Structure formats: C-alpha cells, structure tokens
Amino acid sequence: MSKNQIDDSDVCRRCSLQGPTCCRIATGQEEFCFPLSQVEKERIQEHVPFTGGFVLSPNSKAFVDHVCRLFPGEEDAARELFPEGKEHFRLAVDSMGACRFLGPEGCEIPKEARPYYCRLFPFWMAGSGVTFFDSPTCLARREGRTLIRILDRLDTNRATIKDLYGRLRLVWGLAPRKGACRVNKKF
C-alpha cells in the first residue's frame, strides 16, 4: 500500500486519535452518554480487566429526553426504562472526555464485547431503514459521505446494523419493533 492510500479497516482507530469523536466527548457532555445494560457491562467485564470503566449516572431530564429522541413514538417506553431520578450505568470518561477503554491504539474492548451502541455508531434505524447520524466528528462519515460508502468504510452491511439494533433494543429492555428482523445470534 502506498503512503497516500488509506487503510479503511482501522478508520475507527484513526478517528479515535483525532479528538472529539464517539470515543471522546466534550467535557460537560457526559450526561448524554448512552446507557449500558447489565448484559453489556458484564460482557465487558469478562473481556477487559477492571479499570474503573463504568460510572452510575442520573437519569436527568436532559438524558431521558435524549433517549426519547432516539426512539420516536416510543417515548413512554423510554421514560419507563429510564425514569427521571433513577440511575443508569454508562462508560466512564477521563478528565479530558476520553472513554476509559480508549487506548493509544483505539478501543481496548474486543469488538464482539463492545456495547451495542458503540458497534452501531454512526448508524441507527429509522423505521425499517438503516440511516446514520450526521456527526461531523465521525471520520467514517466524513470520508464516506453516503450510507453505502460509510457501511463499506466500516466493513459492515445493513443486515448487521439491523441485527445490532435489535440486540440493543432487547438488552436495553425495549420490545422488538413490529416487522423487525429476528435477532438470531448469541448476545
């Protein structure tokens, strides 16, 4: 490979080293970090030694509203899962906003043990269609620009995204969506 060619297989690693991304948030934005289910937390703990990588965060009104925006039409279910005044686990970040599992070579959690939200990002489901967040800090989004090219950059496909989204819904406690693909792989 020449110096000018990009090794797309490591786009997430390259992105994590550039500054604010999905692995590095701006200080003060911790409240908007996605929640971790108990299943996800335990899976990480099985694969990565304890590093203080989890923190309990309050279900603030802003956090609950953020979760509700992720699941339009299911706001009541989201509020029931994350009632204001209660708490949820999330990944911990250091004083500079970097995920505690982010090392010099990228994420230290094996891909199969990472939280579903991490494995999905920058993709999401809108109805039955795969879409992506318009995140200007995401290198795969900046380099790919279109859904097909971003999928290619991240070496994934629509079926995998639908499966991961279905798994995320299940471990977070949301019922499968009507007409959704069956989740048939092990958690």
Short mmCIF file of C-alpha atoms in Angstrom, two decimals:
data_model
loop_
_atom_site.label_atom_id
_atom_site.label_comp_id
_atom_site.label_asym_id
_atom_site.label_seq_id
_atom_site.Cartn_x
_atom_site.Cartn_y
_atom_site.Cartn_z
CA MET A 1 0.00 0.00 0.00
CA SER A 2 1.35 3.44 -0.87
CA LYS A 3 1.61 6.28 1.65
CA ASN A 4 -1.37 8.02 0.03
CA GLN A 5 -3.71 5.04 0.33
CA ILE A 6 -5.94 4.78 3.39
CA ASP A 7 -6.31 1.54 5.32
CA ASP A 8 -10.06 1.74 5.91
CA SER A 9 -10.06 -1.28 8.21
CA ASP A 10 -8.82 0.98 11.02
CA VAL A 11 -10.99 4.05 10.42
CA CYS A 12 -12.32 3.92 13.99
CA ARG A 13 -8.81 3.74 15.45
CA ARG A 14 -7.66 6.65 13.29
CA CYS A 15 -10.76 8.62 14.26
CA SER A 16 -10.27 7.99 17.99
CA LEU A 17 -6.83 9.60 17.80
CA GLN A 18 -8.10 12.83 16.22
CA GLY A 19 -10.04 14.46 19.02
CA PRO A 20 -13.73 14.69 19.91
CA THR A 21 -15.44 11.63 18.43
CA CYS A 22 -17.80 8.96 19.68
CA CYS A 23 -14.91 7.77 21.92
CA ARG A 24 -14.03 11.28 23.14
CA ILE A 25 -16.73 13.69 24.21
CA ALA A 26 -16.56 17.35 25.09
CA THR A 27 -16.20 17.96 28.81
CA GLY A 28 -19.62 18.56 30.30
CA GLN A 29 -21.45 16.31 27.81
CA GLU A 30 -21.19 13.15 29.93
CA GLU A 31 -24.89 13.38 30.70
CA PHE A 32 -25.62 12.45 27.09
CA CYS A 33 -23.52 9.28 27.01
CA PHE A 34 -25.60 6.26 26.06
CA PRO A 35 -26.65 3.86 28.83
CA LEU A 36 -25.17 0.39 29.31
CA SER A 37 -27.33 -2.61 30.04
CA GLN A 38 -26.28 -5.10 32.69
CA VAL A 39 -25.63 -7.66 29.92
CA GLU A 40 -23.25 -5.29 28.13
CA LYS A 41 -21.48 -4.32 31.35
CA GLU A 42 -20.93 -7.95 32.36
CA ARG A 43 -19.71 -8.87 28.87
CA ILE A 44 -17.11 -6.10 29.00
CA GLN A 45 -16.01 -7.17 32.49
CA GLU A 46 -15.43 -10.72 31.21
CA HIS A 47 -13.06 -9.48 28.49
CA VAL A 48 -11.29 -6.46 29.97
CA PRO A 49 -9.73 -6.12 33.43
CA PHE A 50 -11.42 -3.67 35.76
CA THR A 51 -10.18 -0.16 35.04
CA GLY A 52 -12.92 1.93 36.58
CA GLY A 53 -14.55 1.98 33.18
CA PHE A 54 -18.14 2.33 34.38
CA VAL A 55 -20.00 5.02 36.24
CA LEU A 56 -23.53 5.42 37.55
CA SER A 57 -25.21 8.46 36.06
CA PRO A 58 -28.52 10.05 36.98
CA ASN A 59 -31.46 9.80 34.62
CA SER A 60 -31.67 13.58 34.28
CA LYS A 61 -34.46 15.18 32.28
CA ALA A 62 -31.95 16.04 29.52
CA PHE A 63 -30.70 12.42 29.38
CA VAL A 64 -34.24 10.99 29.26
CA ASP A 65 -35.23 13.48 26.54
CA HIS A 66 -32.12 12.42 24.56
CA VAL A 67 -33.08 8.72 24.81
CA CYS A 68 -36.65 9.59 23.77
CA ARG A 69 -35.32 11.29 20.60
CA LEU A 70 -33.53 8.05 19.69
CA PHE A 71 -36.82 6.14 19.80
CA PRO A 72 -39.54 8.36 18.30
CA GLY A 73 -43.01 7.07 19.01
CA GLU A 74 -41.70 5.05 21.95
CA GLU A 75 -41.17 7.89 24.39
CA ASP A 76 -43.38 6.31 27.08
CA ALA A 77 -41.39 3.07 26.96
CA ALA A 78 -38.09 5.01 27.10
CA ARG A 79 -39.29 7.01 30.11
CA GLU A 80 -40.38 3.80 31.83
CA LEU A 81 -36.95 2.24 31.25
CA PHE A 82 -35.05 5.35 32.36
CA PRO A 83 -37.26 7.15 34.89
CA GLU A 84 -36.08 10.57 35.98
CA GLY A 85 -34.41 10.47 39.38
CA LYS A 86 -33.11 6.92 38.95
CA GLU A 87 -29.67 5.94 37.62
CA HIS A 88 -28.10 4.01 34.76
CA PHE A 89 -24.61 2.75 34.03
CA ARG A 90 -22.55 4.27 31.24
CA LEU A 91 -18.94 4.09 30.13
CA ALA A 92 -16.67 6.31 32.24
CA VAL A 93 -14.58 9.06 30.69
CA ASP A 94 -11.39 10.69 31.94
CA SER A 95 -10.96 14.39 32.72
CA MET A 96 -10.39 15.11 29.00
CA GLY A 97 -13.59 13.30 27.94
CA ALA A 98 -11.92 10.14 26.56
CA CYS A 99 -13.56 6.79 27.21
CA ARG A 100 -11.65 4.86 29.89
CA PHE A 101 -11.38 1.95 27.44
CA LEU A 102 -9.71 4.07 24.76
CA GLY A 103 -6.04 3.21 24.50
CA PRO A 104 -3.27 4.51 22.23
CA GLU A 105 -4.27 2.04 19.51
CA GLY A 106 -8.05 2.56 19.81
CA CYS A 107 -10.68 0.69 21.81
CA GLU A 108 -9.29 -1.88 24.23
CA ILE A 109 -12.57 -3.81 24.36
CA PRO A 110 -12.68 -6.65 21.83
CA LYS A 111 -15.16 -5.79 19.07
CA GLU A 112 -17.57 -8.62 19.99
CA ALA A 113 -17.73 -7.40 23.61
CA ARG A 114 -18.24 -3.69 22.92
CA PRO A 115 -21.57 -2.07 23.81
CA TYR A 116 -24.13 -2.31 21.01
CA TYR A 117 -24.31 1.47 20.70
CA CYS A 118 -20.55 1.60 20.09
CA ARG A 119 -20.80 -1.12 17.44
CA LEU A 120 -23.72 0.66 15.78
CA PHE A 121 -22.34 4.18 15.67
CA PRO A 122 -22.69 6.17 13.41
CA PHE A 123 -25.62 4.05 12.19
CA TRP A 124 -29.16 3.93 13.53
CA MET A 125 -32.55 2.69 12.43
CA ALA A 126 -35.31 4.99 11.20
CA GLY A 127 -38.38 2.81 10.85
CA SER A 128 -37.19 -0.23 8.92
CA GLY A 129 -34.37 1.60 7.17
CA VAL A 130 -30.73 1.99 8.13
CA THR A 131 -29.58 5.58 8.41
CA PHE A 132 -26.63 7.37 10.01
CA PHE A 133 -26.12 10.23 12.44
CA ASP A 134 -24.83 13.40 10.84
CA SER A 135 -21.85 13.52 13.16
CA PRO A 136 -19.21 15.90 11.80
CA THR A 137 -16.56 14.37 14.10
CA CYS A 138 -17.01 10.82 12.75
CA LEU A 139 -14.16 10.07 10.34
CA ALA A 140 -16.07 7.25 8.62
CA ARG A 141 -18.95 9.66 7.99
CA ARG A 142 -16.62 12.39 6.74
CA GLU A 143 -14.70 10.06 4.44
CA GLY A 144 -17.68 8.01 3.26
CA ARG A 145 -20.37 10.70 2.99
CA THR A 146 -23.10 8.26 1.79
CA LEU A 147 -24.68 5.34 3.61
CA ILE A 148 -23.22 2.76 1.21
CA ARG A 149 -19.72 4.19 1.46
CA ILE A 150 -19.86 4.55 5.25
CA LEU A 151 -21.01 0.93 5.54
CA ASP A 152 -18.09 -0.03 3.32
CA ARG A 153 -15.60 2.09 5.32
CA LEU A 154 -16.67 0.27 8.48
CA ASP A 155 -16.76 -3.13 6.78
CA THR A 156 -20.39 -3.79 7.66
CA ASN A 157 -23.79 -4.05 5.99
CA ARG A 158 -27.46 -3.26 6.57
CA ALA A 159 -28.26 -6.75 7.90
CA THR A 160 -25.58 -6.45 10.58
CA ILE A 161 -26.80 -2.98 11.58
CA LYS A 162 -30.40 -4.24 11.86
CA ASP A 163 -29.22 -7.18 13.96
CA LEU A 164 -27.15 -4.98 16.30
CA TYR A 165 -30.03 -2.50 16.65
CA GLY A 166 -32.38 -5.36 17.54
CA ARG A 167 -29.92 -6.60 20.15
CA LEU A 168 -29.53 -3.09 21.61
CA ARG A 169 -33.30 -2.81 21.93
CA LEU A 170 -33.53 -6.16 23.70
CA VAL A 171 -30.73 -5.57 26.22
CA TRP A 172 -32.00 -2.07 26.96
CA GLY A 173 -35.45 -3.54 27.60
CA LEU A 174 -37.33 -2.28 24.55
CA ALA A 175 -39.68 -4.68 22.82
CA PRO A 176 -38.78 -5.72 19.27
CA ARG A 177 -40.31 -3.41 16.66
CA LYS A 178 -43.15 -4.81 14.62
CA GLY A 179 -41.75 -6.13 11.35
CA ALA A 180 -38.16 -6.09 12.66
CA CYS A 181 -35.71 -8.77 11.62
CA ARG A 182 -35.40 -11.62 14.08
CA VAL A 183 -32.28 -11.48 16.24
CA ASN A 184 -30.90 -14.96 15.88
CA LYS A 185 -27.32 -14.72 17.04
CA LYS A 186 -25.95 -15.15 20.54
CA PHE A 187 -25.72 -12.00 22.68
#
